Amino acid sequence: MKRTIRLLDRYAILVCLLAGFVAGALGIVGARAIALSIARVNLDRYTTALLARADSISQETDNALAEANYVKGVACGPSDLRHLQKIAFNARYIKDVARVVDNKLACSSLLGVVSPPFARPPPDMVTPDGDELWVNTPLVLTNKPALIVKVRNANVVIPPSAFLDLIQQPFRYSVAIVNTAKGRVMLSRGERLVDDSVLIAHKDVSADTDADLIRVACSKNHSACAVAALDRGEAIAPHSVFIIGFGALGFLLGGFLSVIGYLLRRRPKPMNARLRHALQSNQLTMVFQPIVDLHTGRMISAEALIRWTDREGRTIPPDVFVSAAEKNGTAGEITAYVLRYVSRIAGPLLRDNPELVITVNIVAADLSDPKFYEILEQIFVASGIARHQIGLELTERSVAEQDVAIAAIARLRALGHPIYLDDFGTGYSSLAQLHDLNLDVIKLDRAFTNSVGTGSVSVSIVPQVLEMATALGLRVVVEGIETDTQYSYFASAPNHCYGQGWFISKPLSYDALVAFKAEH
Ligand SMILES: Nc1nc2c(ncn2[C@@H]2O[C@H](COP(=O)(O)O[C@H]3[C@@H](O)[C@H](n4cnc5c(=O)[nH]c(N)nc54)O[C@@H]3COP(=O)(O)O)[C@@H](O)[C@H]2O)c(=O)[nH]1
């Protein structure tokens, strides 16, 4: 048993560790999910900022081109140039505003008059409204690529630096101009982060992949869409301490709670709860102590005594748990258990020996409990045992409520059960009072038996007790016969006595009782 407990402990440690690991893993998964949702919020903010910038640039481009298409005086004359310079100066993102004459760059706010005017290569893209776009055309001045947008006789230059201040590691981004009517992505700057179809749908969406968190936001007023991406690893990295901490916390908490749970489970439950569980799971067994005729030595009955060894291997004495159950009002469950057990196990012995009696201890509450009578009814119908073969032992305490006891004893005797009064002499009942109870047998308490041979006062009243019992028609079982002297004393008494005690036999298993009966 100790080995089982040790095994259980080891098993419990494993379970606690496992619970810790599971809780730790859940903690990590949970913290990772939190980190990813924080990253999504940041990505949303970043995408919104990109789109706001794309909107501002589009708006500024529209306004600048509308103004620049108005030629002040002669195209590229001094007032026209100043007009273009003023537009460029007032713009925030546009770097140059140019006049286009006969499809050639004639002058600009930065270059002044271009002589001779030069023709640009064909545009990379033409919008549905006829606006022309050059995506990566190197500028005359810097030879660096920029976006050029031309409307009729003016164009503006938007450098890549228009988004420069928004570059923010570790986010990646792209900005696209989409022709939703024609279902084409006309221009996409930055990294290509999503399929064209996502942009053409022109909706605000999350387009996460296994590797990246991706957010798309499209303008309500312009054809621009902003896309931002964040590597999942990068999204989580700033929170790694938090994730590890959460995992460790989960491990500790899971382990701690399961240790507490285990300790609570191991904590001894109240006696009655354990007893009820033991009764329900048939953990209790019975032993039988023979009662013999002291004249002939023949076994005439046996007392059924309950035994309880709990799962931890502890033996709980019946007087302890029976009195706990009596206080709790559940002793009837013990009686029911014993009656069912006895009728099941001792059936063959009783059927083979029709005069043999097995006595069962009952409690005061049984006498007025309808369930007790129902169970008695059930077991006799089922087992085929005769009613007179099950004796019922009551203590003086159980019959304290005389009216209830008298009625119940009469009912039980009418059914055929012999009634025994246990531990006679320990209470205050006189033999005369017992006469009213109409009993069959009294069991003389061990205290009288022990006094035999000692010359004490008790023994001096034993002959009178035996005498009166005989006069009242009661049979006498002498309890607790432990010595040869005690046995001989009662065996040679003038009144016929029966005896029970360790000198005759200790309580026996059912099989040992059958063997005892075969010999006695
Ligand atoms: N309601 C129920 N009460 C029950 C049931 N089973 C037992 N009990 C009661 O518990 C008390 C203790 O019983 P137990 O420990 O089983 O002890 C019995 C005998 O083992 C013991 N005995 C028998 N012979 C001797 C002996 O020579 N010397 C000695 N020192 N002890 C001996 O006596 C107990 C039986 O006593 P009794 O019932 O008074 O005849 C006890 O009060 C039981 O009644 C149960 O199923 N239900």
Coordinates of C-alpha atoms and ligand atoms in Angstrom, one line a residue:
M1 CA 0.0 0.0 0.0
K2 CA 2.8 2.4 0.9
R3 CA 4.3 1.6 -2.5
T4 CA 1.0 2.6 -4.1
I5 CA 1.0 5.9 -2.2
R6 CA 4.6 6.5 -3.2
L7 CA 3.6 5.7 -6.8
L8 CA 0.6 8.0 -6.5
D9 CA 2.9 10.8 -5.3
R10 CA 5.3 10.3 -8.2
Y11 CA 2.3 10.2 -10.5
A12 CA 1.0 13.4 -8.9
I13 CA 4.3 15.2 -9.3
L14 CA 4.3 14.3 -13.0
V15 CA 0.7 15.5 -13.3
C16 CA 1.6 18.8 -11.6
L17 CA 4.6 19.2 -13.9
L18 CA 2.5 18.4 -16.9
A19 CA -0.2 20.9 -15.8
G20 CA 2.6 23.5 -15.3
F21 CA 3.9 22.8 -18.9
V22 CA 0.4 23.0 -20.3
A23 CA -0.3 26.2 -18.5
G24 CA 3.1 27.6 -19.5
A25 CA 2.4 26.7 -23.1
L26 CA -1.0 28.4 -22.9
G27 CA 0.6 31.4 -21.3
I28 CA 3.1 31.6 -24.2
V29 CA 0.3 31.2 -26.8
G30 CA -1.8 33.8 -25.0
A31 CA 1.1 36.3 -24.7
R32 CA 2.0 35.7 -28.3
A33 CA -1.6 36.4 -29.3
I34 CA -1.6 39.6 -27.2
A35 CA 1.8 40.7 -28.8
L36 CA 0.3 40.1 -32.3
S37 CA -2.8 42.1 -31.6
I38 CA -0.7 45.0 -30.2
A39 CA 1.4 44.7 -33.5
R40 CA -1.9 44.8 -35.5
V41 CA -3.0 48.0 -33.8
N42 CA 0.4 49.6 -34.6
L43 CA 0.2 48.3 -38.1
D44 CA -3.2 49.8 -38.5
R45 CA -1.9 53.1 -37.2
Y46 CA 1.0 53.0 -39.6
T47 CA -1.2 52.1 -42.6
T48 CA -3.6 55.0 -41.7
A49 CA -0.7 57.4 -41.6
L50 CA 0.6 56.2 -45.0
L51 CA -2.9 56.6 -46.5
A52 CA -3.3 60.0 -45.0
R53 CA 0.0 61.0 -46.7
A54 CA -1.0 59.5 -50.0
D55 CA -4.3 61.4 -49.8
S56 CA -2.5 64.7 -48.9
I57 CA -0.1 64.2 -51.9
S58 CA -3.0 63.4 -54.3
Q59 CA -4.9 66.4 -53.1
E60 CA -1.8 68.6 -53.3
T61 CA -1.1 67.3 -56.8
D62 CA -4.7 68.0 -58.0
N63 CA -4.6 71.5 -56.6
A64 CA -1.1 72.3 -58.0
L65 CA -1.9 71.0 -61.4
A66 CA -5.2 72.9 -61.5
E67 CA -3.4 76.1 -60.6
A68 CA -0.4 75.4 -62.9
N69 CA -2.7 74.9 -65.9
Y70 CA -3.5 78.5 -65.7
V71 CA -0.8 80.2 -67.8
K72 CA 0.1 83.7 -66.5
G73 CA 1.0 85.8 -69.4
V74 CA 3.2 84.1 -71.9
A75 CA 4.0 80.5 -71.2
C76 CA 7.4 80.3 -69.5
G77 CA 7.5 84.1 -69.5
P78 CA 8.8 85.8 -66.3
S79 CA 5.3 86.0 -64.7
D80 CA 4.5 82.4 -65.7
L81 CA 7.7 81.2 -64.2
R82 CA 7.1 83.1 -61.0
H83 CA 3.5 81.6 -61.0
L84 CA 5.0 78.1 -61.2
Q85 CA 7.7 78.9 -58.5
K86 CA 5.0 80.2 -56.2
I87 CA 3.0 77.0 -56.6
A88 CA 6.1 74.9 -55.9
F89 CA 7.1 77.1 -53.0
N90 CA 3.6 76.7 -51.4
A91 CA 3.6 72.9 -51.9
R92 CA 4.7 70.6 -49.2
Y93 CA 5.5 67.4 -51.1
I94 CA 5.8 68.6 -54.7
K95 CA 9.4 69.5 -55.6
D96 CA 9.0 71.0 -59.1
V97 CA 6.2 72.4 -61.2
A98 CA 6.8 72.5 -65.0
R99 CA 5.2 74.1 -68.0
V100 CA 4.6 71.7 -71.0
V101 CA 4.4 73.3 -74.4
D102 CA 3.7 71.1 -77.4
N103 CA 4.2 68.1 -75.2
K104 CA 7.8 69.3 -74.4
L105 CA 9.2 70.5 -71.1
A106 CA 9.6 74.2 -71.7
C107 CA 10.3 75.5 -68.2
S108 CA 10.0 74.7 -64.5
S109 CA 10.1 76.3 -61.1
L110 CA 13.5 74.7 -60.5
L111 CA 15.1 74.6 -64.0
G112 CA 13.8 78.0 -65.2
V113 CA 13.5 78.1 -69.0
V114 CA 14.7 74.9 -70.7
S115 CA 16.3 75.6 -74.0
P116 CA 15.7 73.9 -76.2
P117 CA 12.6 72.3 -74.7
F118 CA 12.8 68.6 -74.6
A119 CA 10.4 65.9 -75.1
R120 CA 9.8 63.3 -72.4
P121 CA 9.6 59.6 -73.2
P122 CA 6.1 58.2 -73.5
P123 CA 4.4 58.1 -70.1
D124 CA 4.5 54.9 -68.1
M125 CA 0.8 55.2 -67.5
V126 CA -2.3 57.3 -68.6
T127 CA -5.2 57.6 -66.2
P128 CA -8.8 57.3 -67.4
D129 CA -9.0 61.1 -67.2
G130 CA -6.0 61.4 -69.5
D131 CA -3.5 62.4 -66.8
E132 CA -0.1 61.0 -67.7
L133 CA 2.3 59.4 -65.1
W134 CA 6.0 58.7 -65.3
V135 CA 6.9 56.4 -62.5
N136 CA 10.7 56.3 -62.4
T137 CA 11.9 58.9 -64.7
P138 CA 15.3 60.4 -63.7
L139 CA 15.0 64.1 -63.1
V140 CA 17.0 66.5 -65.3
L141 CA 18.6 68.1 -62.3
T142 CA 19.4 65.2 -60.0
N143 CA 19.2 62.3 -62.3
K144 CA 17.2 60.5 -59.5
P145 CA 13.9 58.9 -60.2
A146 CA 10.7 60.6 -59.2
L147 CA 7.0 60.4 -59.9
I148 CA 5.9 62.9 -62.6
V149 CA 2.2 63.7 -63.0
K150 CA 1.1 65.7 -66.1
V151 CA -2.3 67.2 -66.7
R152 CA -2.7 69.1 -70.0
N153 CA 0.1 71.8 -70.1
A154 CA 1.7 71.4 -66.7
N155 CA 3.3 68.7 -64.7
V156 CA 4.5 68.3 -61.1
V157 CA 7.4 66.3 -59.7
I158 CA 6.8 64.2 -56.5
P159 CA 10.1 62.8 -55.2
P160 CA 10.3 59.4 -53.3
S161 CA 11.2 61.5 -50.3
A162 CA 7.5 62.4 -50.0
F163 CA 7.2 59.3 -47.9
L164 CA 10.7 59.3 -46.4
D165 CA 9.7 60.5 -43.0
L166 CA 7.2 57.7 -42.8
I167 CA 9.7 55.0 -43.2
Q168 CA 9.6 53.3 -39.9
Q169 CA 11.5 50.0 -39.2
P170 CA 10.4 47.2 -39.0
F171 CA 7.3 48.1 -41.0
R172 CA 7.5 47.6 -44.8
Y173 CA 5.1 49.6 -47.0
S174 CA 3.9 50.3 -50.5
V175 CA 1.5 52.8 -51.9
A176 CA -0.5 52.1 -55.0
I177 CA -2.6 54.0 -57.4
V178 CA -5.5 51.9 -58.6
N179 CA -7.8 52.3 -61.5
T180 CA -10.8 50.5 -60.0
A181 CA -13.0 51.2 -63.1
K182 CA -10.5 49.3 -65.3
G183 CA -9.5 46.9 -62.6
R184 CA -5.8 47.8 -62.9
V185 CA -3.1 48.8 -60.5
M186 CA -1.5 51.7 -62.3
L187 CA 1.3 52.4 -60.0
S188 CA 2.8 50.7 -57.0
R189 CA 5.6 52.2 -55.1
G190 CA 7.6 50.4 -52.4
E191 CA 7.6 46.7 -51.9
R192 CA 5.1 44.6 -53.6
L193 CA 3.3 43.3 -50.5
V194 CA -0.1 42.1 -51.8
D195 CA -1.7 40.8 -55.0
D196 CA -3.1 43.3 -57.4
S197 CA -6.6 41.8 -56.9
V198 CA -6.5 42.9 -53.2
L199 CA -5.8 46.5 -54.3
I200 CA -8.3 46.4 -57.1
A201 CA -11.0 45.4 -54.6
H202 CA -10.2 48.8 -53.1
K203 CA -11.2 47.9 -49.6
D204 CA -9.7 48.2 -46.1
V205 CA -8.6 44.6 -45.3
S206 CA -6.2 42.5 -43.4
A207 CA -4.3 40.3 -45.8
D208 CA -2.1 38.3 -43.4
T209 CA 0.2 35.6 -44.6
D210 CA 2.0 32.9 -42.6
A211 CA 5.1 35.1 -42.5
D212 CA 3.6 38.6 -42.3
L213 CA 0.8 40.7 -40.8
I214 CA -0.4 42.8 -43.7
R215 CA -2.9 45.7 -43.7
V216 CA -4.4 47.4 -46.7
A217 CA -6.2 50.7 -46.5
C218 CA -7.7 52.5 -49.5
S219 CA -8.7 56.1 -49.9
K220 CA -12.4 57.1 -50.1
N221 CA -11.5 60.2 -52.2
H222 CA -8.6 59.2 -54.3
S223 CA -7.5 56.1 -56.1
A224 CA -4.6 55.5 -53.7
C225 CA -4.2 52.5 -51.4
A226 CA -1.6 52.1 -48.7
V227 CA -0.2 48.7 -47.7
A228 CA 1.9 48.0 -44.7
A229 CA 3.5 44.8 -43.6
L230 CA 5.2 43.5 -40.5
D231 CA 7.1 40.2 -40.2
R232 CA 5.4 38.1 -37.5
G233 CA 8.8 37.5 -35.9
E234 CA 9.5 41.2 -35.8
A235 CA 6.0 41.8 -34.4
I236 CA 6.7 39.4 -31.5
A237 CA 10.3 40.3 -30.9
P238 CA 9.8 43.4 -28.9
H239 CA 7.5 41.4 -26.6
S240 CA 9.7 38.4 -26.1
V241 CA 10.4 39.2 -22.4
F242 CA 6.7 39.6 -21.8
I243 CA 6.0 36.3 -23.7
I244 CA 8.7 34.3 -21.8
G245 CA 7.5 35.9 -18.5
F246 CA 3.9 35.0 -19.2
G247 CA 5.0 31.4 -20.1
A248 CA 7.0 31.1 -16.8
L249 CA 4.1 32.6 -14.9
G250 CA 1.7 30.1 -16.6
F251 CA 4.0 27.3 -15.7
L252 CA 4.3 28.4 -12.0
L253 CA 0.6 29.1 -11.7
G254 CA -0.4 25.8 -13.4
G255 CA 2.0 23.8 -11.3
F256 CA 1.0 25.7 -8.1
L257 CA -2.7 25.2 -8.7
S258 CA -2.4 21.6 -9.5
V259 CA -0.3 21.1 -6.4
I260 CA -3.0 22.8 -4.4
G261 CA -5.6 20.7 -6.1
Y262 CA -3.7 17.6 -5.3
L263 CA -3.2 18.5 -1.7
L264 CA -6.9 19.4 -1.4
R265 CA -7.8 16.0 -2.9
R266 CA -5.4 14.3 -0.5
R267 CA -6.7 16.2 2.5
P268 CA -8.7 13.7 4.5
K269 CA -12.3 14.2 3.9
P270 CA -14.7 14.3 6.8
M271 CA -15.4 10.8 8.2
N272 CA -19.0 10.7 7.0
A273 CA -18.1 11.7 3.4
R274 CA -15.4 9.0 3.3
L275 CA -17.8 6.5 4.8
R276 CA -20.6 7.2 2.3
H277 CA -18.0 6.9 -0.6
A278 CA -16.7 3.6 0.9
L279 CA -20.3 2.3 1.2
Q280 CA -21.0 3.3 -2.4
S281 CA -17.9 1.6 -3.7
N282 CA -18.3 -1.5 -1.6
Q283 CA -15.1 -1.0 0.3
L284 CA -16.5 -2.4 3.6
T285 CA -16.4 -6.1 4.4
M286 CA -17.9 -8.3 7.0
V287 CA -16.5 -10.8 9.5
F288 CA -18.6 -13.3 11.5
Q289 CA -18.1 -14.2 15.2
P290 CA -19.5 -17.6 16.1
I291 CA -21.9 -18.0 19.0
V292 CA -22.0 -21.5 20.5
D293 CA -24.2 -23.5 22.8
L294 CA -22.0 -23.7 25.9
H295 CA -23.4 -27.1 26.8
T296 CA -23.0 -28.8 23.5
G297 CA -20.3 -26.6 21.9
R298 CA -22.4 -26.4 18.7
M299 CA -22.5 -23.2 16.8
I300 CA -26.0 -21.9 16.8
S301 CA -25.5 -18.4 15.4
A302 CA -22.9 -15.9 14.4
E303 CA -22.7 -12.1 14.8
A304 CA -22.0 -10.1 11.6
L305 CA -19.4 -7.4 12.3
I306 CA -18.5 -4.7 9.8
R307 CA -14.9 -3.9 8.9
W308 CA -13.5 -0.8 7.1
T309 CA -10.0 -0.4 5.8
D310 CA -9.7 2.8 3.8
R311 CA -7.7 3.4 0.6
E312 CA -4.7 4.5 2.6
G313 CA -4.7 1.2 4.4
R314 CA -6.0 2.6 7.7
T315 CA -8.4 0.5 9.7
I316 CA -11.3 2.5 11.1
P317 CA -13.0 0.7 14.1
P318 CA -16.7 0.1 13.6
D319 CA -17.7 1.8 16.9
V320 CA -16.0 5.0 15.6
F321 CA -17.6 5.2 12.2
V322 CA -21.0 3.7 13.3
S323 CA -21.4 6.4 16.1
A324 CA -20.2 9.1 13.6
A325 CA -22.9 7.9 11.2
E326 CA -25.5 7.8 14.0
K327 CA -24.7 11.4 14.9
N328 CA -25.0 12.4 11.2
G329 CA -28.2 10.5 10.7
T330 CA -26.8 8.1 8.1
A331 CA -26.3 4.9 10.2
G332 CA -29.3 3.5 8.3
E333 CA -27.0 3.2 5.2
I334 CA -24.7 1.0 7.2
T335 CA -27.5 -1.3 8.3
A336 CA -28.8 -1.5 4.7
Y337 CA -25.3 -2.3 3.5
V338 CA -24.8 -5.1 6.1
L339 CA -28.2 -6.6 5.4
R340 CA -27.6 -6.8 1.7
Y341 CA -24.0 -8.1 2.2
V342 CA -25.1 -10.8 4.7
S343 CA -28.0 -12.0 2.6
R344 CA -25.7 -12.1 -0.5
I345 CA -22.7 -13.8 1.1
A346 CA -24.2 -16.0 3.8
G347 CA -27.1 -17.2 1.7
P348 CA -25.7 -20.7 1.0
L349 CA -24.6 -21.4 4.6
L350 CA -28.1 -20.3 5.9
R351 CA -30.0 -22.3 3.4
D352 CA -27.9 -25.4 4.2
N353 CA -28.4 -24.9 7.9
P354 CA -32.1 -23.8 8.4
E355 CA -31.7 -23.4 12.1
L356 CA -28.6 -21.3 11.9
V357 CA -29.0 -17.6 12.7
I358 CA -26.8 -14.6 11.6
T359 CA -27.3 -11.6 13.8
V360 CA -26.9 -8.0 12.5
N361 CA -26.4 -4.9 14.7
I362 CA -29.0 -2.3 14.0
V363 CA -29.4 1.3 15.4
A364 CA -32.2 3.1 17.1
A365 CA -33.0 5.1 14.0
D366 CA -33.7 1.9 12.0
L367 CA -36.7 1.1 14.1
S368 CA -38.7 4.0 12.8
D369 CA -37.2 4.1 9.3
P370 CA -39.5 2.8 6.5
K371 CA -36.5 2.1 4.3
F372 CA -35.2 -0.4 6.8
Y373 CA -38.4 -2.5 6.5
E374 CA -38.3 -2.2 2.7
I375 CA -34.8 -3.5 2.6
L376 CA -35.7 -6.4 4.9
E377 CA -38.6 -7.2 2.6
Q378 CA -36.4 -7.0 -0.5
I379 CA -33.6 -9.3 0.7
F380 CA -35.9 -12.1 1.8
V381 CA -37.7 -12.1 -1.4
A382 CA -34.4 -12.2 -3.3
S383 CA -32.3 -14.5 -1.2
G384 CA -34.7 -17.2 -0.1
I385 CA -33.4 -17.0 3.5
A386 CA -35.9 -17.6 6.2
R387 CA -36.8 -14.6 8.3
H388 CA -35.9 -16.4 11.6
Q389 CA -32.4 -16.8 10.3
I390 CA -31.6 -13.1 10.6
G391 CA -31.5 -11.9 14.2
L392 CA -31.4 -8.2 15.0
E393 CA -29.2 -6.9 17.8
L394 CA -30.3 -3.7 19.6
T395 CA -28.4 -1.9 22.4
E396 CA -30.1 -0.6 25.5
R397 CA -29.5 2.9 24.1
S398 CA -31.5 1.9 21.0
V399 CA -34.6 1.0 23.0
A400 CA -34.5 4.1 25.2
E401 CA -37.7 5.4 23.5
Q402 CA -39.7 2.5 24.9
D403 CA -43.0 3.1 22.9
V404 CA -41.2 3.2 19.5
A405 CA -39.0 0.2 20.5
I406 CA -42.0 -1.9 21.8
A407 CA -43.9 -1.3 18.5
A408 CA -40.9 -1.9 16.3
I409 CA -39.8 -5.1 18.1
A410 CA -43.4 -6.4 17.9
R411 CA -43.4 -5.7 14.2
L412 CA -40.0 -7.3 13.6
R413 CA -40.8 -10.4 15.7
A414 CA -44.1 -10.7 13.8
L415 CA -42.1 -10.9 10.6
G416 CA -40.1 -13.7 12.2
H417 CA -36.9 -12.0 13.3
P418 CA -35.4 -12.9 16.7
I419 CA -34.5 -9.8 18.6
Y420 CA -31.3 -9.6 20.7
L421 CA -30.5 -7.0 23.4
D422 CA -26.8 -6.3 23.1
D423 CA -24.4 -5.4 25.9
F424 CA -27.0 -6.1 28.6
G425 CA -26.1 -4.7 32.0
T426 CA -24.2 -1.6 30.7
G427 CA -27.4 0.6 30.7
Y428 CA -30.1 1.1 33.3
S429 CA -32.8 -1.2 32.1
S430 CA -34.0 -3.7 34.6
L431 CA -35.0 -7.2 33.5
A432 CA -38.6 -6.3 34.4
Q433 CA -38.5 -3.3 32.0
L434 CA -37.1 -5.5 29.3
H435 CA -40.0 -7.8 29.8
D436 CA -42.2 -5.2 28.2
L437 CA -40.0 -5.1 25.1
N438 CA -40.7 -8.7 24.4
L439 CA -37.2 -9.7 23.4
D440 CA -35.8 -13.1 22.4
V441 CA -32.3 -13.0 23.7
I442 CA -30.1 -10.9 26.0
K443 CA -26.4 -10.6 25.4
L444 CA -24.7 -10.3 28.8
D445 CA -22.1 -7.6 28.6
R446 CA -18.3 -8.4 28.7
A447 CA -18.0 -6.6 32.0
F448 CA -19.9 -9.5 33.8
T449 CA -17.8 -12.1 32.0
N450 CA -14.5 -10.4 32.9
S451 CA -15.5 -10.4 36.6
V452 CA -15.8 -14.2 36.7
G453 CA -13.1 -15.5 39.0
T454 CA -12.3 -12.1 40.4
G455 CA -14.8 -12.2 43.3
S456 CA -16.1 -8.7 42.3
V457 CA -19.7 -7.6 42.9
S458 CA -20.7 -8.0 39.3
V459 CA -20.2 -11.7 39.3
S460 CA -22.2 -12.1 42.4
I461 CA -25.3 -10.8 40.6
V462 CA -24.7 -13.0 37.5
P463 CA -26.6 -16.0 38.9
Q464 CA -29.6 -13.8 39.6
V465 CA -29.5 -12.2 36.2
L466 CA -29.4 -15.7 34.6
E467 CA -32.2 -16.8 36.8
M468 CA -34.5 -13.9 36.0
A469 CA -33.8 -14.1 32.3
T470 CA -34.8 -17.7 32.3
A471 CA -37.9 -16.8 34.3
L472 CA -38.8 -14.2 31.6
G473 CA -38.3 -16.7 28.8
L474 CA -35.2 -15.0 27.5
R475 CA -32.2 -16.9 26.2
V476 CA -28.8 -15.6 27.3
V477 CA -25.6 -15.1 25.2
V478 CA -22.6 -14.4 27.3
E479 CA -20.3 -12.0 25.6
G480 CA -16.5 -11.7 25.7
I481 CA -15.5 -15.2 26.9
E482 CA -11.8 -15.0 26.8
T483 CA -10.7 -17.8 29.2
D484 CA -11.3 -21.4 30.0
T485 CA -12.4 -20.3 33.5
Q486 CA -15.1 -18.0 32.1
Y487 CA -16.2 -20.7 29.6
S488 CA -16.5 -23.3 32.3
Y489 CA -18.3 -21.0 34.7
F490 CA -21.2 -20.3 32.2
A491 CA -21.2 -23.8 30.7
S492 CA -21.8 -25.2 34.2
A493 CA -24.3 -22.6 35.2
P494 CA -27.8 -24.0 36.1
N495 CA -29.3 -21.9 33.4
H496 CA -28.7 -22.8 29.8
C497 CA -26.2 -20.3 28.3
Y498 CA -24.8 -19.5 24.9
G499 CA -21.4 -17.9 24.5
Q500 CA -19.3 -15.6 22.3
G501 CA -15.7 -14.6 22.7
W502 CA -12.2 -15.0 21.7
F503 CA -11.8 -18.2 23.7
I504 CA -14.4 -19.8 21.4
S505 CA -13.4 -17.9 18.2
K506 CA -12.3 -14.5 17.1
P507 CA -14.4 -12.9 14.3
L508 CA -13.9 -15.0 11.1
S509 CA -14.0 -14.4 7.4
Y510 CA -17.1 -16.0 5.7
D511 CA -15.0 -19.0 4.5
A512 CA -13.5 -19.6 7.9
L513 CA -17.0 -19.4 9.4
V514 CA -18.2 -22.1 7.0
A515 CA -15.2 -24.2 8.1
F516 CA -16.0 -23.5 11.8
K517 CA -19.6 -24.5 11.3
A518 CA -18.5 -27.8 9.7
E519 CA -16.5 -28.6 12.9
H520 CA -19.1 -27.3 15.4
Ligands
LIG1 N1 -24.6 -0.8 13.8 C1 -23.5 -1.7 13.7 N2 -22.6 -1.8 14.6 C2 -21.6 -2.6 14.5 C3 -21.5 -3.4 13.3 N3 -20.3 -4.2 13.4 C4 -19.8 -3.9 14.6 N4 -20.5 -3.0 15.2 C5 -20.4 -2.5 16.5 O1 -19.1 -1.9 16.7 C6 -18.6 -2.1 18.0 C7 -17.2 -2.7 17.9 O2 -17.3 -3.9 17.2 P1 -16.1 -4.8 16.9 O3 -14.8 -4.0 16.9 O4 -16.4 -5.6 15.7 O5 -15.9 -5.7 18.2 C8 -16.8 -6.8 18.3 C9 -16.0 -8.0 18.6 O6 -14.8 -8.1 17.9 C10 -15.6 -7.8 20.1 N5 -15.4 -9.1 20.8 C11 -15.9 -10.3 20.6 N6 -15.4 -11.2 21.5 C12 -14.5 -10.5 22.3 C13 -13.7 -10.9 23.4 O7 -13.7 -12.0 23.8 N7 -13.0 -9.9 23.9 C14 -13.0 -8.6 23.5 N8 -12.2 -7.7 24.1 N9 -13.8 -8.2 22.5 C15 -14.5 -9.1 21.8 O8 -16.8 -7.2 20.6 C16 -17.6 -6.6 19.6 C17 -18.9 -7.1 19.4 O9 -19.6 -6.6 20.5 P2 -21.2 -6.6 20.5 O10 -21.7 -6.0 19.2 O11 -21.5 -5.8 21.7 O12 -21.6 -8.0 20.6 C18 -19.6 -3.0 18.7 O13 -20.4 -2.3 19.5 C19 -20.4 -3.6 17.6 O14 -21.7 -3.8 17.9 C20 -22.4 -3.2 12.3 O15 -22.4 -3.9 11.2 N10 -23.5 -2.4 12.5

